[in-house]
Every structure is written in C-alpha cells, then in structure tokens.
mmCIF file of C-alpha atoms (C1' of nucleotides) in Angstrom:
data_model
loop_
_atom_site.group_PDB
_atom_site.id
_atom_site.type_symbol
_atom_site.label_atom_id
_atom_site.label_comp_id
_atom_site.label_asym_id
_atom_site.label_seq_id
_atom_site.Cartn_x
_atom_site.Cartn_y
_atom_site.Cartn_z
ATOM 1 C CA MET A 28 117.577 -191.077 -149.831
ATOM 2 C CA SER A 29 116.283 -192.431 -146.584
ATOM 3 C CA ARG A 30 114.571 -195.563 -147.791
ATOM 4 C CA GLY A 31 115.815 -199.059 -147.323
ATOM 5 C CA LYS A 32 116.180 -201.390 -144.462
ATOM 6 C CA ILE A 33 117.953 -199.325 -141.875
ATOM 7 C CA PRO A 34 115.512 -199.074 -138.982
ATOM 8 C CA LYS A 35 114.826 -195.498 -138.370
ATOM 9 C CA SER A 36 111.994 -193.306 -137.321
ATOM 10 C CA VAL A 37 110.445 -190.195 -138.677
ATOM 11 C CA THR A 38 108.347 -187.512 -137.176
ATOM 12 C CA ASN A 39 104.675 -187.753 -137.771
ATOM 13 C CA ASN A 40 103.677 -184.233 -138.586
ATOM 14 C CA ASN A 41 100.020 -185.131 -138.685
ATOM 15 C CA SER A 42 99.977 -185.899 -135.044
ATOM 16 C CA GLN A 43 98.041 -183.364 -133.075
ATOM 17 C CA GLU A 44 99.377 -183.902 -129.627
ATOM 18 C CA GLY A 45 103.116 -183.804 -129.488
ATOM 19 C CA GLU A 46 105.254 -185.613 -131.966
ATOM 20 C CA THR A 47 104.849 -189.341 -132.479
ATOM 21 C CA GLU A 48 107.845 -191.230 -133.737
ATOM 22 C CA LEU A 49 106.983 -193.429 -136.662
ATOM 23 C CA ARG A 50 109.196 -196.395 -137.360
ATOM 24 C CA ARG A 51 110.481 -197.152 -140.824
ATOM 25 C CA GLY A 52 112.671 -199.835 -142.345
ATOM 26 C CA PRO A 53 112.616 -203.551 -141.661
ATOM 27 C CA TRP A 54 109.977 -204.995 -139.444
ATOM 28 C CA THR A 55 110.901 -206.692 -136.217
ATOM 29 C CA LEU A 56 109.480 -209.975 -135.020
ATOM 30 C CA GLU A 57 107.686 -208.141 -132.274
ATOM 31 C CA GLU A 58 105.983 -205.806 -134.748
ATOM 32 C CA ASP A 59 105.014 -208.705 -136.941
ATOM 33 C CA ASN A 60 103.431 -210.459 -133.982
ATOM 34 C CA LEU A 61 101.533 -207.374 -133.008
ATOM 35 C CA LEU A 62 100.123 -207.010 -136.483
ATOM 36 C CA ILE A 63 99.283 -210.681 -136.867
ATOM 37 C CA GLN A 64 97.544 -210.810 -133.487
ATOM 38 C CA TYR A 65 95.592 -207.633 -134.098
ATOM 39 C CA ILE A 66 94.357 -208.771 -137.496
ATOM 40 C CA ALA A 67 93.547 -212.229 -136.131
ATOM 41 C CA SER A 68 91.154 -210.711 -133.612
ATOM 42 C CA ASN A 69 89.914 -207.642 -135.471
ATOM 43 C CA GLY A 70 90.381 -208.278 -139.154
ATOM 44 C CA GLU A 71 91.927 -206.106 -141.861
ATOM 45 C CA GLY A 72 90.917 -202.689 -143.050
ATOM 46 C CA ARG A 73 91.214 -199.067 -141.907
ATOM 47 C CA TRP A 74 94.936 -199.405 -141.868
ATOM 48 C CA ASN A 75 95.784 -196.134 -140.159
ATOM 49 C CA PHE A 76 93.333 -196.903 -137.381
ATOM 50 C CA LEU A 77 94.642 -200.450 -137.216
ATOM 51 C CA ALA A 78 98.241 -199.239 -136.914
ATOM 52 C CA LYS A 79 97.379 -197.078 -133.937
ATOM 53 C CA SER A 80 95.052 -199.565 -132.279
ATOM 54 C CA ALA A 81 97.570 -202.350 -132.581
ATOM 55 C CA GLY A 82 100.149 -200.178 -130.903
ATOM 56 C CA LEU A 83 102.408 -200.136 -133.953
ATOM 57 C CA LYS A 84 104.505 -197.072 -134.588
ATOM 58 C CA ARG A 85 104.059 -197.518 -138.297
ATOM 59 C CA THR A 86 101.956 -195.853 -140.930
ATOM 60 C CA GLY A 87 98.825 -197.676 -142.003
ATOM 61 C CA LYS A 88 100.365 -197.947 -145.392
ATOM 62 C CA SER A 89 103.390 -199.709 -144.024
ATOM 63 C CA CYS A 90 101.191 -202.153 -142.068
ATOM 64 C CA ARG A 91 99.110 -202.917 -145.087
ATOM 65 C CA LEU A 92 102.154 -203.598 -147.196
ATOM 66 C CA ARG A 93 103.747 -205.813 -144.569
ATOM 67 C CA TRP A 94 100.554 -207.832 -144.158
ATOM 68 C CA LEU A 95 99.765 -208.231 -147.814
ATOM 69 C CA ASN A 96 103.258 -208.967 -148.993
ATOM 70 C CA TYR A 97 104.642 -210.990 -146.147
ATOM 71 C CA LEU A 98 102.473 -211.911 -143.190
ATOM 72 C CA LYS A 99 99.210 -212.987 -144.736
ATOM 73 C CA PRO A 100 98.836 -216.732 -144.076
ATOM 74 C CA ASP A 101 98.142 -217.752 -147.665
ATOM 75 C CA ILE A 102 101.284 -216.155 -149.076
ATOM 76 C CA ARG A 103 103.314 -218.633 -151.087
ATOM 77 C CA ARG A 104 107.049 -218.243 -151.018
ATOM 78 C CA GLY A 105 109.897 -219.839 -152.874
ATOM 79 C CA ASN A 106 110.822 -220.035 -156.514
ATOM 80 C CA PHE A 107 108.234 -219.606 -159.200
ATOM 81 C CA THR A 108 107.368 -222.871 -160.881
ATOM 82 C CA PRO A 109 107.687 -223.125 -164.676
ATOM 83 C CA GLN A 110 103.881 -223.001 -164.840
ATOM 84 C CA GLU A 111 103.841 -219.808 -162.794
ATOM 85 C CA GLN A 112 106.535 -218.332 -164.974
ATOM 86 C CA LEU A 113 104.603 -219.240 -168.041
ATOM 87 C CA LEU A 114 101.523 -217.600 -166.613
ATOM 88 C CA ILE A 115 103.444 -214.450 -165.800
ATOM 89 C CA LEU A 116 104.884 -214.204 -169.285
ATOM 90 C CA GLU A 117 101.543 -214.869 -170.902
ATOM 91 C CA LEU A 118 99.652 -212.505 -168.684
ATOM 92 C CA HIS A 119 102.263 -209.787 -168.986
ATOM 93 C CA SER A 120 102.142 -210.068 -172.729
ATOM 94 C CA ASN A 121 98.398 -209.370 -172.514
ATOM 95 C CA MET A 122 98.303 -206.890 -169.679
ATOM 96 C CA GLY A 123 101.671 -205.212 -169.471
ATOM 97 C CA ASN A 124 102.865 -204.025 -166.082
ATOM 98 C CA ARG A 125 99.566 -204.523 -164.339
ATOM 99 C CA TRP A 126 101.130 -206.492 -161.549
ATOM 100 C CA SER A 127 98.147 -206.643 -159.255
ATOM 101 C CA LYS A 128 95.987 -208.002 -162.035
ATOM 102 C CA ILE A 129 98.618 -210.589 -162.897
ATOM 103 C CA ALA A 130 98.869 -211.495 -159.230
ATOM 104 C CA GLN A 131 95.164 -212.241 -159.118
ATOM 105 C CA HIS A 132 95.870 -215.129 -161.471
ATOM 106 C CA LEU A 133 98.620 -216.521 -159.237
ATOM 107 C CA PRO A 134 97.005 -217.125 -155.874
ATOM 108 C CA GLY A 135 99.401 -216.801 -153.007
ATOM 109 C CA ARG A 136 101.785 -214.665 -155.021
ATOM 110 C CA THR A 137 101.934 -210.951 -154.456
ATOM 111 C CA ASP A 138 102.152 -208.239 -157.021
ATOM 112 C CA ASN A 139 105.440 -207.181 -155.451
ATOM 113 C CA GLU A 140 106.886 -210.638 -155.851
ATOM 114 C CA ILE A 141 105.814 -210.876 -159.445
ATOM 115 C CA LYS A 142 107.132 -207.432 -160.159
ATOM 116 C CA ASN A 143 110.430 -208.341 -158.590
ATOM 117 C CA TYR A 144 110.551 -211.534 -160.644
ATOM 118 C CA TRP A 145 109.973 -209.572 -163.803
ATOM 119 C CA ARG A 146 112.641 -206.998 -162.982
ATOM 120 C CA THR A 147 115.280 -209.440 -161.823
ATOM 121 C CA ARG A 148 114.768 -212.407 -164.139
ATOM 122 C CA VAL A 149 112.967 -211.259 -167.257
ATOM 123 C CA GLN A 150 114.716 -207.890 -167.578
ATOM 124 C CA LYS A 151 117.978 -209.686 -167.090
ATOM 125 C CA GLN A 152 117.287 -211.631 -170.281
ATOM 126 C CA ALA A 153 116.672 -208.340 -172.023
ATOM 127 C CA ARG A 154 119.968 -206.999 -170.769
ATOM 128 C CA HIS A 155 121.742 -210.066 -172.065
ATOM 129 C CA LEU A 156 120.176 -209.429 -175.429
ATOM 130 C CA LYS A 157 121.029 -205.754 -175.218
ATOM 131 C CA VAL A 158 117.484 -204.620 -175.843
ATOM 132 C CA ASP A 159 114.974 -202.710 -173.775
ATOM 133 C CA SER A 160 112.683 -205.093 -171.879
ATOM 134 C CA SER A 161 109.653 -203.023 -172.813
ATOM 135 C CA SER A 162 110.545 -202.921 -176.505
ATOM 136 C CA LYS A 163 108.272 -204.618 -178.979
ATOM 137 C CA THR A 164 111.248 -206.618 -180.188
ATOM 138 C CA PHE A 165 111.868 -208.158 -176.791
ATOM 139 C CA LEU A 166 108.207 -208.799 -176.149
ATOM 140 C CA ASP A 167 107.959 -210.501 -179.502
ATOM 141 C CA ALA A 168 110.970 -212.543 -178.679
ATOM 142 C CA ILE A 169 109.337 -213.683 -175.444
ATOM 143 C CA ARG A 170 106.245 -214.749 -177.341
ATOM 144 C CA GLN A 171 108.195 -216.513 -180.104
ATOM 145 C CA PHE A 172 110.985 -218.148 -178.132
ATOM 146 C CA TRP A 173 110.621 -218.061 -174.424
ATOM 147 C CA ILE A 174 106.991 -219.005 -173.990
ATOM 148 C CA PRO A 175 107.143 -221.961 -176.433
ATOM 149 C CA ARG A 176 110.261 -223.109 -174.650
ATOM 150 C CA LEU A 177 108.532 -222.993 -171.288
ATOM 151 C CA LYS A 178 105.517 -224.835 -172.705
ATOM 152 C CA GLU A 179 107.843 -227.448 -174.117
ATOM 153 C CA SER A 180 109.398 -227.871 -170.722
ATOM 154 C CA VAL A 181 106.045 -228.202 -169.046
ATOM 155 C CA GLU A 182 105.012 -230.813 -171.575
ATOM 156 C CA GLN A 183 108.243 -232.715 -171.223
ATOM 157 C CA ASN A 184 107.961 -232.762 -167.472
ATOM 158 C CA SER A 185 104.370 -233.822 -167.643
ATOM 159 C CA SER A 186 105.086 -236.723 -169.959
ATOM 160 C CA LEU A 187 107.891 -237.830 -167.692
ATOM 161 C CA ALA A 188 105.530 -237.583 -164.811
ATOM 162 C CA SER A 189 102.846 -239.622 -166.503
ATOM 163 C CA ILE A 190 105.320 -242.391 -167.174
ATOM 164 C CA SER A 191 106.634 -242.473 -163.641
ATOM 165 C CA ASN A 192 103.330 -242.020 -161.901
ATOM 166 C CA SER A 193 99.987 -243.509 -162.822
ATOM 167 C CA SER A 194 97.804 -242.126 -160.049
ATOM 168 C CA CYS A 195 96.626 -238.941 -161.669
ATOM 169 C CA SER A 196 92.974 -239.727 -162.150
ATOM 170 C CA SER A 197 91.784 -238.562 -158.730
ATOM 171 C CA SER A 198 93.720 -235.381 -159.174
ATOM 172 C CA VAL A 199 92.056 -234.748 -162.523
ATOM 173 C CA SER A 200 88.558 -235.139 -161.196
ATOM 174 C CA THR A 201 89.259 -232.903 -158.232
ATOM 175 C CA MET A 202 90.608 -230.198 -160.434
ATOM 176 C CA GLU A 203 87.835 -230.329 -162.959
ATOM 177 C CA THR A 204 85.198 -230.190 -160.254
ATOM 178 C CA ARG A 205 86.687 -227.071 -158.857
ATOM 179 C CA LYS A 206 87.183 -225.545 -162.224
ATOM 180 C CA THR A 207 83.586 -225.900 -163.295
ATOM 181 C CA ASN A 208 81.829 -225.238 -160.025
ATOM 182 C CA ASP A 209 83.580 -222.334 -158.440
ATOM 183 C CA PRO A 210 85.052 -219.346 -160.259
ATOM 184 C CA SER A 211 86.179 -217.587 -157.137
ATOM 185 C CA PRO A 212 89.712 -217.827 -155.803
ATOM 186 C CA VAL A 213 89.884 -220.526 -153.179
ATOM 187 C CA LEU A 214 93.104 -221.426 -151.508
ATOM 188 C CA THR A 215 93.444 -225.001 -150.456
ATOM 189 C CA ASN A 216 97.053 -224.903 -149.460
ATOM 190 C CA ASP A 217 97.150 -223.335 -146.016
ATOM 191 C CA VAL A 218 100.724 -224.194 -145.368
ATOM 192 C CA PRO A 219 103.271 -221.550 -146.344
ATOM 193 C CA LEU A 220 105.871 -222.987 -148.595
ATOM 194 C CA HIS A 221 108.961 -221.210 -147.392
ATOM 195 C CA ASP A 222 110.327 -224.274 -145.738
ATOM 196 C CA SER A 223 109.399 -226.690 -148.433
ATOM 197 C CA PRO A 224 112.431 -228.159 -150.160
ATOM 198 C CA CYS A 225 110.316 -228.922 -153.179
ATOM 199 C CA PRO A 226 107.738 -226.271 -154.087
ATOM 200 C CA ASN A 227 104.674 -227.758 -155.640
ATOM 201 C CA PRO A 228 105.282 -227.350 -159.377
ATOM 202 C CA MET A 229 101.600 -227.349 -160.156
ATOM 203 C CA SER A 230 99.595 -226.434 -157.126
ATOM 204 C CA PRO A 231 95.812 -226.684 -157.386
ATOM 205 C CA GLU A 232 95.365 -222.956 -157.181
ATOM 206 C CA VAL A 233 97.778 -222.276 -159.998
ATOM 207 C CA LEU A 234 96.190 -225.013 -162.006
ATOM 208 C CA ARG A 235 92.761 -223.578 -161.543
ATOM 209 C CA PHE A 236 93.742 -220.184 -162.697
ATOM 210 C CA SER A 237 95.588 -221.599 -165.604
ATOM 211 C CA CYS A 238 92.462 -223.161 -166.817
ATOM 212 C CA GLY A 239 90.270 -220.236 -167.500
ATOM 213 C CA ASN A 240 89.429 -218.278 -164.442
ATOM 214 C CA SER A 241 88.563 -214.839 -165.632
ATOM 215 C CA LEU A 242 88.290 -212.067 -163.150
ATOM 216 C CA GLU A 243 85.666 -209.411 -163.378
ATOM 217 C CA GLY A 244 86.703 -206.300 -165.210
ATOM 218 C CA ASP A 245 89.870 -207.909 -166.375
ATOM 219 C CA SER A 246 90.838 -207.591 -169.979
ATOM 220 C CA TYR A 247 92.593 -210.889 -169.962
ATOM 221 C CA ASP A 248 90.514 -213.528 -171.640
ATOM 222 C CA GLY A 249 91.415 -216.272 -169.213
ATOM 223 C CA SER A 250 92.500 -218.811 -171.757
ATOM 224 C CA ILE A 251 96.195 -219.224 -172.033
ATOM 225 C CA HIS A 252 97.197 -220.241 -175.500
ATOM 226 C CA GLY A 253 97.680 -223.935 -175.682
ATOM 227 C CA PHE A 254 98.215 -224.385 -171.999
ATOM 228 C CA CYS A 255 95.754 -227.166 -171.589
ATOM 229 C CA MET A 256 94.303 -229.066 -168.688
ATOM 230 C CA GLN A 257 95.804 -232.387 -169.587
ATOM 231 C CA GLU A 258 99.350 -231.099 -169.477
ATOM 232 C CA LEU A 259 98.794 -229.596 -166.095
ATOM 233 C CA ASP A 260 97.126 -232.567 -164.537
ATOM 234 C CA ALA A 261 100.015 -234.758 -165.392
ATOM 235 C CA GLN A 262 102.300 -232.119 -163.973
ATOM 236 C CA ASN A 263 100.374 -232.049 -160.730
ATOM 237 C CA VAL A 264 101.056 -235.665 -159.963
ATOM 238 C CA SER A 265 104.773 -235.236 -160.307
ATOM 239 C CA VAL A 266 104.884 -233.482 -156.976
ATOM 240 C CA SER A 267 105.288 -236.663 -155.043
ATOM 241 C CA GLY A 268 108.483 -237.357 -156.914
ATOM 242 C CA CYS A 269 109.876 -233.988 -155.861
ATOM 243 C CA HIS A 270 111.335 -232.823 -159.169
ATOM 244 C CA VAL A 271 113.737 -230.300 -157.769
ATOM 245 C CA VAL A 272 116.280 -231.190 -160.383
ATOM 246 C CA ASP A 273 113.716 -231.079 -163.168
ATOM 247 C CA PHE A 274 112.712 -227.566 -162.274
ATOM 248 C CA ASP A 275 116.156 -226.265 -161.612
ATOM 249 C CA TRP A 276 116.762 -226.000 -165.332
ATOM 250 C CA PHE A 277 114.985 -222.695 -165.438
ATOM 251 C CA ARG A 278 116.770 -221.107 -162.545
ATOM 252 C CA GLU A 279 119.349 -218.392 -162.566
ATOM 253 C CA ASP A 280 122.228 -220.381 -163.952
ATOM 254 C CA LEU A 281 120.641 -220.889 -167.326
ATOM 255 C CA GLY A 282 121.198 -217.186 -167.941
ATOM 256 C CA GLU A 283 122.561 -216.543 -171.397
ATOM 257 C CA SER A 284 122.184 -220.146 -172.425
ATOM 258 C CA PHE A 285 118.476 -219.827 -172.274
ATOM 259 C CA TRP A 286 118.386 -218.560 -175.827
ATOM 260 C CA CYS A 287 119.762 -221.178 -178.174
ATOM 261 C CA ASN A 288 121.856 -220.164 -181.131
ATOM 262 C CA ASP A 289 119.055 -220.493 -183.625
ATOM 263 C CA GLU A 290 116.843 -218.309 -181.537
ATOM 264 C CA LEU A 291 119.518 -215.718 -181.059
ATOM 265 C CA TRP A 292 120.065 -215.628 -184.784
ATOM 266 C CA GLN A 293 116.366 -215.227 -185.421
ATOM 267 C CA PHE A 294 116.147 -212.615 -182.733
ATOM 268 C CA LYS A 295 118.967 -210.602 -184.255
ATOM 269 C CA ASN A 296 117.129 -210.724 -187.551
ATOM 270 C CA MET A 297 114.057 -209.373 -185.879
ATOM 271 C CA ALA A 298 115.871 -206.616 -184.084
ATOM 272 C "C1'" DA B 4 141.212 -213.842 -147.669
ATOM 273 C "C1'" DA B 5 139.731 -209.418 -149.005
ATOM 274 C "C1'" DA B 6 137.591 -206.281 -152.028
ATOM 275 C "C1'" DG B 7 134.388 -205.481 -155.548
ATOM 276 C "C1'" DT B 8 130.149 -206.612 -158.031
ATOM 277 C "C1'" DT B 9 125.665 -208.494 -158.735
ATOM 278 C "C1'" DG B 10 121.093 -210.235 -157.749
ATOM 279 C "C1'" DG B 11 117.085 -210.807 -154.861
ATOM 280 C "C1'" DC B 12 113.753 -208.800 -152.408
ATOM 281 C "C1'" DA B 13 111.537 -206.028 -148.622
ATOM 282 C "C1'" DA B 14 110.080 -201.628 -148.068
ATOM 283 C "C1'" DC B 15 109.281 -196.886 -149.339
ATOM 284 C "C1'" DC B 16 107.327 -193.146 -152.319
ATOM 285 C "C1'" DG B 17 104.176 -190.611 -155.271
ATOM 286 C "C1'" DC B 18 100.046 -190.550 -157.477
ATOM 287 C "C1'" DG B 19 95.357 -191.550 -158.865
ATOM 288 C "C1'" DA B 20 90.862 -193.340 -157.654
ATOM 289 C "C1'" DG B 21 87.253 -194.019 -154.439
ATOM 290 C "C1'" DT B 22 84.556 -192.648 -150.411
ATOM 291 C "C1'" DC B 23 82.360 -189.698 -147.301
ATOM 292 C "C1'" DA B 24 81.025 -185.709 -144.725
ATOM 293 C "C1'" DG C 28 81.170 -179.345 -155.661
ATOM 294 C "C1'" DT C 29 85.027 -180.008 -152.749
ATOM 295 C "C1'" DG C 30 88.385 -181.164 -149.453
ATOM 296 C "C1'" DA C 31 90.134 -184.657 -146.353
ATOM 297 C "C1'" DC C 32 91.154 -189.150 -145.879
ATOM 298 C "C1'" DT C 33 92.070 -193.942 -147.208
ATOM 299 C "C1'" DC C 34 93.382 -197.456 -150.253
ATOM 300 C "C1'" DG C 35 95.775 -199.699 -153.912
ATOM 301 C "C1'" DC C 36 99.015 -199.680 -157.598
ATOM 302 C "C1'" DG C 37 103.352 -199.236 -160.066
ATOM 303 C "C1'" DG C 38 107.930 -197.525 -159.823
ATOM 304 C "C1'" DT C 39 112.083 -197.139 -157.255
ATOM 305 C "C1'" DT C 40 115.514 -197.659 -153.649
ATOM 306 C "C1'" DG C 41 118.916 -199.693 -150.842
ATOM 307 C "C1'" DC C 42 120.372 -203.553 -147.756
ATOM 308 C "C1'" DC C 43 122.592 -207.745 -147.672
ATOM 309 C "C1'" DA C 44 123.925 -212.346 -149.084
ATOM 310 C "C1'" DA C 45 126.085 -214.684 -152.699
ATOM 311 C "C1'" DC C 46 129.215 -214.678 -156.126
ATOM 312 C "C1'" DT C 47 133.392 -213.193 -158.709
ATOM 313 C "C1'" DT C 48 137.910 -211.334 -159.184
#
DNA sequence: AAAGTTGGCAACCGCGAGTCA
DNA sequence: GTGACTCGCGGTTGCCAACTT
C-alpha cells in the first residue's frame, strides 16, 4: 500500500496537458502556508480549483482534508476533556459511528479526531474486556458503567471547583444567555489550544452544546441524560485553577483499572 | 542500549449523495 | 434521464514517538 506519511507523488491522469505530479503524504510548512494564505484571501470551496489556483500540487480532496482537520483556525487540539468524552459516549450511543454528526456537537473537534479517539481509547477498553466494541454487550456496558462513572467524575470535579472558587455567577449568566438566544454554533475561543498546558475542561462551546443544542436533521434529541447546566457551570470556573491533575485520571494510564471489580463482575454476567 | 511492541494520529481511499449542464 | 464533477463521510493505513522487554 502506498498510503501513509512518506512524501511521494503520483501521476495525475486527469491532466490534459502533460503529466502533472501530485504530491501525497505529509504536508510541508510551505504547503500549509500556501493553503492558509489562499483561503484567507479567497475563502473555501471548489477544492480542486482551489488546489490549482493556490499552486498546490495536491488534490482538492487532500487540501480540504488538511484544512478541515488541521489548519482551520478554530480547531481545538489536545486531550478530550471528561465532558467531551462524556458527550462522545452519549452521542455515539445514540448515533453510532456518525462521526461528523457527533463532531457537530463538539465545536472545534473534527470528525477525524473523534473517530481516532473512539478507535484508540474506547475500542481499547473493549479489547481489554475481550468483546467487540460494536457489540450490544459492550455498548450496554458503556451506558451502565462508563458513562455514570464519567458523570460522577464531572460532578465530583464540579463540587470541588465550587468549594475552591466562588466566582461562577458571571459565567452562569453568560452561558445561559448564549444558550437561550442563539442556537447556531458560535466559537468564542479563537486561540488554538495546542500550546495550552491546561486545556479548558469546560469550554463555553462544549458547554453550550451540552445543554441542548439540536442540529437540524439530526436524530439526536439534544438533551444528554442528567448532564445538567449546574454541573457544567461549576466545572467551567475550575479552569482558573488549572486542574491538570484532576483530569489526568481519565487518561491512558487508567487502562484496565477503569472498570472496577464490581463492574467487571456485572459485565461478565451480562456477557 | 538495542530491539520489539504499542498507541496516537495524519492522511489516504472508496463510495454515495448532491449539483449542474 | 444521464454523465461528469465535486463534496463529505466513514473506514483504513502506515509513520513515528513512546513505551516495554
């Protein structure tokens, strides 16, 4: 197979005059800059035309993917917060592998990123449990054990936050105003988070979507079971305290230990 | 320290849907 | 109606850094 990150080029057979070499593989800084500058002055759309006009030896498809998944200014990077993870689990349990739909509920996150999260983190749990990640058993286990555990964590963190920080009222009013007045996705965080040592555990955009934004034509009902506004508001104010340690609990190293003995026992009974 | 293994993620592919001449 | 073209989505691949042996 010739995919992957090795820079290489292929012949564009569609080219009428002569043979144009099309680049594949990882993007260079120069290519990124070309794409960013072109879109900044001309906007998105007509990707094949854009690729040629920008002087990129890439397919339109490749340009679109690079822009949407990496270069777009409002892309958020870094670890998924517990709230985002909870959203993903909830949404996936309703929608299945409809990554782009799920991504619409997590502003700044791409379908590719969410898909990768699911494959690397969630499916890993399934492997540990020796079940198929798409099996009803595993999906039930997520609903019964994993999601409640995440909610518990969110609640615990929010109560800790409300003890240590009493300035949440302004945040609440801001959030509620946005929730009630504007159903469309609005990004307020223009700064990419790649360099942030402490990703915002409850960014406004995530909060908004958590609280009932329902996209047109989407089967998801917009209300995430029991994931209420109050919990999230309290979470939001914990940002200033930079709870890196608090949120590390859910990272990779929890692995097998994520499922406690009781839950494993129950799970085995289910299986 | 070196070799082997694993996990994360960027990028590619195929396919279906939409649009337009 | 239909064929060409574009776009967007979901699935898959493979590189490479981190980790383990």
